[in-house]
Amino acid sequence: MMKAVDKKDYPKTRAKWRRWMKKINKIATDVVIDNYIFRRSMEIINTSKKYESNPIVVNWVKRSYATHVAMGVRRLIDKDGRTYSLFCLIQSISENPQIVTRKSYVTRYPKHIKRFGQEDFNQFVGAGNDTLTKEIVIADLNKLEKMIKHIGSTISKIFAHSQRKSNGKKKIKWFEIHRSIAELDKLCIRYSSILNQDANFSSLLPENVSDYDKDIRSIFGEKREKGDKGGHYALSRV
């Protein structure tokens, strides 16, 4: 457990957390984008007669992606303190949440919009609180603990199947993987906003997501429906 941090070391600790968050965001962004591309591709394949007679390639893609995404998710929820994981970062913050202060947060806003800094801090920490509270951080840590409990066996199964070069008898619970990635996405956005004030959006998925759709269509040959501008799909089939 991390010992209490002396006040004079608050700035150094905040700077360290900010560096961690940036590294974690790079990992998480790759996972979120890859998950979107996979789900969109599978959505097209599931509705295309073109691939009905050749499931071998499709199954290979699924196995390869499963191993890839499992590695990304495992890195984000790893409890090993030597790693840059979202779990370790939030755990570290939970032990000294008072280091994230209203003053340190608002100071990072330009002078002419500091009032927005006050409003944003209220949104994340609560009006009337001058520091990040332990209750808030512990609640997020509990979400990760719950996630680890539910998805841990799925990830282990993926790696076991990969090593055996076999699909195994049990199917991968894709909905658990997608749900976990969505939750990790939200938590990364939350702590990027709290620590770096650089995540004023709702997902790590880039705004130009329609560009990915264009590339996916070029690979799988799906025709764009009339009036469809791309980037808005119900990704629940895989």
Coordinates of C-alpha atoms in Angstrom, one line a residue:
M1 CA 0.0 0.0 0.0
M2 CA 1.2 3.5 -0.9
K3 CA 2.1 5.6 2.2
A4 CA 0.6 9.0 2.7
V5 CA 2.2 11.6 0.5
D6 CA 3.6 14.8 2.0
K7 CA 2.0 18.0 0.8
K8 CA 5.2 19.3 -0.7
D9 CA 5.2 16.2 -3.0
Y10 CA 1.6 16.7 -4.3
P11 CA 2.7 18.4 -7.5
K12 CA 5.3 15.6 -8.2
T13 CA 2.7 12.9 -7.6
R14 CA 0.1 14.6 -9.8
A15 CA 2.6 14.9 -12.6
K16 CA 3.4 11.2 -12.2
W17 CA -0.3 10.2 -12.4
R18 CA -0.7 12.4 -15.5
R19 CA 2.2 10.7 -17.2
W20 CA 0.7 7.3 -16.4
M21 CA -2.7 8.4 -17.7
K22 CA -1.2 9.4 -21.1
K23 CA 0.5 6.0 -21.5
I24 CA -2.7 4.2 -20.4
N25 CA -4.8 6.2 -22.8
K26 CA -2.6 5.0 -25.7
I27 CA -3.2 1.4 -24.8
A28 CA -6.9 1.9 -24.2
T29 CA -7.4 3.9 -27.5
D30 CA -5.9 1.1 -29.5
V31 CA -8.2 -1.4 -27.7
V32 CA -11.3 0.7 -28.3
I33 CA -10.5 1.3 -32.0
D34 CA -9.6 -2.3 -32.7
N35 CA -12.8 -3.4 -30.9
Y36 CA -14.9 -1.1 -33.1
I37 CA -13.3 -2.3 -36.3
F38 CA -13.8 -5.9 -35.3
R39 CA -17.4 -5.5 -34.4
R40 CA -18.2 -3.5 -37.5
S41 CA -16.4 -6.1 -39.7
M42 CA -18.3 -9.0 -38.0
E43 CA -21.6 -7.1 -38.4
I44 CA -20.9 -7.0 -42.2
I45 CA -19.8 -10.6 -42.4
N46 CA -22.9 -11.8 -40.4
T47 CA -25.2 -10.2 -43.0
S48 CA -23.2 -11.1 -46.1
K49 CA -23.8 -14.3 -48.1
K50 CA -20.3 -13.8 -49.5
Y51 CA -18.7 -15.4 -46.4
E52 CA -21.3 -18.2 -45.7
S53 CA -19.3 -20.8 -47.7
N54 CA -15.9 -19.9 -46.2
P55 CA -16.1 -19.8 -42.4
I56 CA -12.4 -20.8 -42.0
V57 CA -11.0 -17.3 -42.6
V58 CA -13.8 -15.7 -40.5
N59 CA -13.0 -18.0 -37.5
W60 CA -9.3 -17.3 -37.9
V61 CA -10.0 -13.6 -37.7
K62 CA -12.1 -14.1 -34.6
R63 CA -9.4 -16.2 -32.9
S64 CA -6.7 -13.8 -33.8
Y65 CA -8.6 -10.8 -32.6
A66 CA -9.7 -12.5 -29.4
T67 CA -6.0 -13.1 -28.4
H68 CA -5.1 -9.5 -29.4
V69 CA -7.9 -7.8 -27.5
A70 CA -7.5 -10.0 -24.5
M71 CA -3.9 -8.8 -24.2
G72 CA -5.0 -5.2 -24.4
V73 CA -7.7 -5.6 -21.8
R74 CA -5.4 -7.6 -19.5
R75 CA -2.8 -4.8 -19.6
L76 CA -5.4 -2.3 -18.6
I77 CA -6.7 -4.3 -15.6
D78 CA -3.3 -5.8 -14.5
K79 CA -2.8 -5.6 -10.8
D80 CA 1.0 -5.8 -11.1
G81 CA 2.3 -2.5 -9.7
R82 CA 5.2 -2.5 -12.2
T83 CA 2.8 -2.0 -15.1
Y84 CA 1.1 1.0 -16.6
S85 CA -2.5 -0.2 -16.0
L86 CA -5.7 1.6 -15.3
F87 CA -6.2 -0.5 -12.2
C88 CA -2.9 0.4 -10.7
L89 CA -3.4 4.1 -11.4
I90 CA -6.8 4.2 -9.8
Q91 CA -5.6 2.2 -6.9
S92 CA -2.8 4.6 -6.4
I93 CA -5.1 7.6 -6.5
S94 CA -7.5 5.9 -4.1
E95 CA -4.8 5.8 -1.4
N96 CA -4.2 9.6 -1.7
P97 CA -7.2 11.2 -3.5
Q98 CA -6.7 14.5 -1.7
I99 CA -3.7 15.2 -4.0
V100 CA -6.2 16.0 -6.8
T101 CA -7.4 19.4 -5.6
R102 CA -9.8 21.9 -7.0
K103 CA -7.0 24.5 -7.1
S104 CA -4.6 22.2 -9.0
Y105 CA -7.4 21.3 -11.4
V106 CA -8.7 24.8 -12.2
T107 CA -5.2 26.2 -12.5
R108 CA -4.6 24.2 -15.7
Y109 CA -7.4 26.1 -17.4
P110 CA -6.7 29.4 -19.3
K111 CA -7.6 32.5 -17.3
H112 CA -10.6 33.4 -19.5
I113 CA -12.3 30.0 -19.0
K114 CA -11.4 29.2 -15.4
R115 CA -15.1 29.2 -14.6
F116 CA -15.5 26.2 -16.8
G117 CA -12.8 24.5 -14.8
Q118 CA -14.8 25.1 -11.7
E119 CA -17.9 23.6 -13.4
D120 CA -16.0 20.6 -14.7
F121 CA -14.5 19.9 -11.2
N122 CA -18.0 20.0 -9.8
Q123 CA -19.1 17.5 -12.4
F124 CA -16.4 15.0 -11.6
V125 CA -16.0 15.5 -7.9
G126 CA -19.2 17.2 -6.7
A127 CA -20.0 20.8 -5.8
G128 CA -18.6 21.8 -2.4
N129 CA -15.7 19.3 -2.6
D130 CA -12.2 20.9 -2.8
T131 CA -10.5 17.6 -3.4
L132 CA -11.2 14.3 -5.1
T133 CA -12.9 12.1 -2.6
K134 CA -12.0 8.6 -1.6
E135 CA -15.6 7.4 -2.1
I136 CA -15.5 8.3 -5.7
V137 CA -12.3 6.6 -6.5
I138 CA -13.1 3.5 -4.5
A139 CA -16.4 3.2 -6.4
D140 CA -14.4 3.2 -9.7
L141 CA -11.9 0.7 -8.3
N142 CA -14.8 -1.6 -7.3
K143 CA -16.0 -1.4 -10.9
L144 CA -12.6 -2.7 -12.1
E145 CA -12.6 -5.4 -9.4
K146 CA -16.0 -6.6 -10.6
M147 CA -14.8 -6.5 -14.2
I148 CA -11.8 -8.6 -13.4
K149 CA -14.0 -11.1 -11.6
H150 CA -16.3 -11.4 -14.6
I151 CA -13.9 -11.3 -17.5
G152 CA -10.8 -12.9 -15.9
S153 CA -11.9 -16.4 -16.8
T154 CA -12.9 -15.3 -20.3
I155 CA -9.4 -13.9 -20.9
S156 CA -7.7 -17.0 -19.5
K157 CA -9.8 -19.2 -21.8
I158 CA -8.8 -17.1 -24.8
F159 CA -5.1 -17.5 -24.1
A160 CA -5.6 -21.2 -23.3
H161 CA -7.3 -21.8 -26.6
S162 CA -4.7 -19.8 -28.5
Q163 CA -1.9 -22.0 -27.0
R164 CA -3.8 -25.1 -27.9
K165 CA -4.5 -23.7 -31.4
S166 CA -8.1 -24.8 -30.8
N167 CA -11.5 -23.1 -30.5
G168 CA -12.4 -25.2 -27.4
K169 CA -15.8 -26.4 -26.7
K170 CA -17.1 -23.3 -25.0
K171 CA -17.8 -20.2 -27.0
I172 CA -16.1 -16.9 -26.1
K173 CA -18.5 -14.5 -24.4
W174 CA -18.0 -11.6 -26.7
F175 CA -20.6 -9.5 -24.9
E176 CA -18.5 -9.6 -21.8
I177 CA -15.4 -8.4 -23.7
H178 CA -17.4 -5.6 -25.5
R179 CA -19.0 -4.5 -22.2
S180 CA -15.7 -4.4 -20.4
I181 CA -14.0 -2.4 -23.1
A182 CA -16.9 0.1 -23.0
E183 CA -16.5 0.5 -19.2
L184 CA -12.7 0.9 -19.6
D185 CA -13.3 3.5 -22.2
K186 CA -15.6 5.5 -19.8
L187 CA -13.1 5.2 -16.9
C188 CA -10.2 6.4 -19.1
I189 CA -12.2 9.4 -20.2
R190 CA -13.1 10.2 -16.6
Y191 CA -9.5 10.1 -15.3
S192 CA -8.1 11.8 -18.3
S193 CA -10.5 14.6 -17.6
I194 CA -9.7 14.6 -13.8
L195 CA -5.9 14.5 -14.3
N196 CA -5.2 16.2 -17.6
Q197 CA -8.3 18.1 -18.5
D198 CA -7.9 16.8 -22.1
A199 CA -10.9 14.5 -22.6
N200 CA -13.9 16.6 -23.2
F201 CA -15.7 13.9 -25.2
S202 CA -17.5 10.7 -24.5
S203 CA -15.3 8.0 -26.0
L204 CA -11.7 7.4 -27.0
L205 CA -13.1 6.4 -30.4
P206 CA -12.0 9.2 -32.8
E207 CA -14.6 11.5 -34.3
N208 CA -13.6 10.4 -37.8
V209 CA -14.9 6.9 -37.2
S210 CA -16.7 7.1 -40.6
D211 CA -13.2 6.8 -42.2
Y212 CA -12.8 3.4 -40.6
D213 CA -16.2 2.4 -42.1
K214 CA -15.1 3.4 -45.5
D215 CA -12.0 1.2 -45.3
I216 CA -14.0 -1.7 -43.9
R217 CA -16.5 -1.4 -46.7
S218 CA -13.6 -1.4 -49.2
I219 CA -12.4 -4.7 -47.7
F220 CA -15.7 -6.5 -47.4
G221 CA -17.5 -4.9 -50.3
E222 CA -20.6 -3.7 -48.4
K223 CA -22.7 -1.2 -50.4
R224 CA -23.6 1.9 -48.6
E225 CA -27.3 2.4 -48.1
K226 CA -28.9 5.5 -49.6
G227 CA -28.6 8.4 -47.1
D228 CA -26.1 6.5 -44.9
K229 CA -23.2 8.8 -44.0
G230 CA -21.3 6.2 -42.0
G231 CA -20.3 6.1 -38.4
H232 CA -23.7 5.2 -36.8
Y233 CA -24.3 1.5 -36.3
A234 CA -25.9 -0.8 -33.9
L235 CA -22.9 -3.0 -32.9
S236 CA -24.7 -5.7 -30.9
R237 CA -24.5 -8.7 -33.1
V238 CA -21.0 -9.9 -32.2

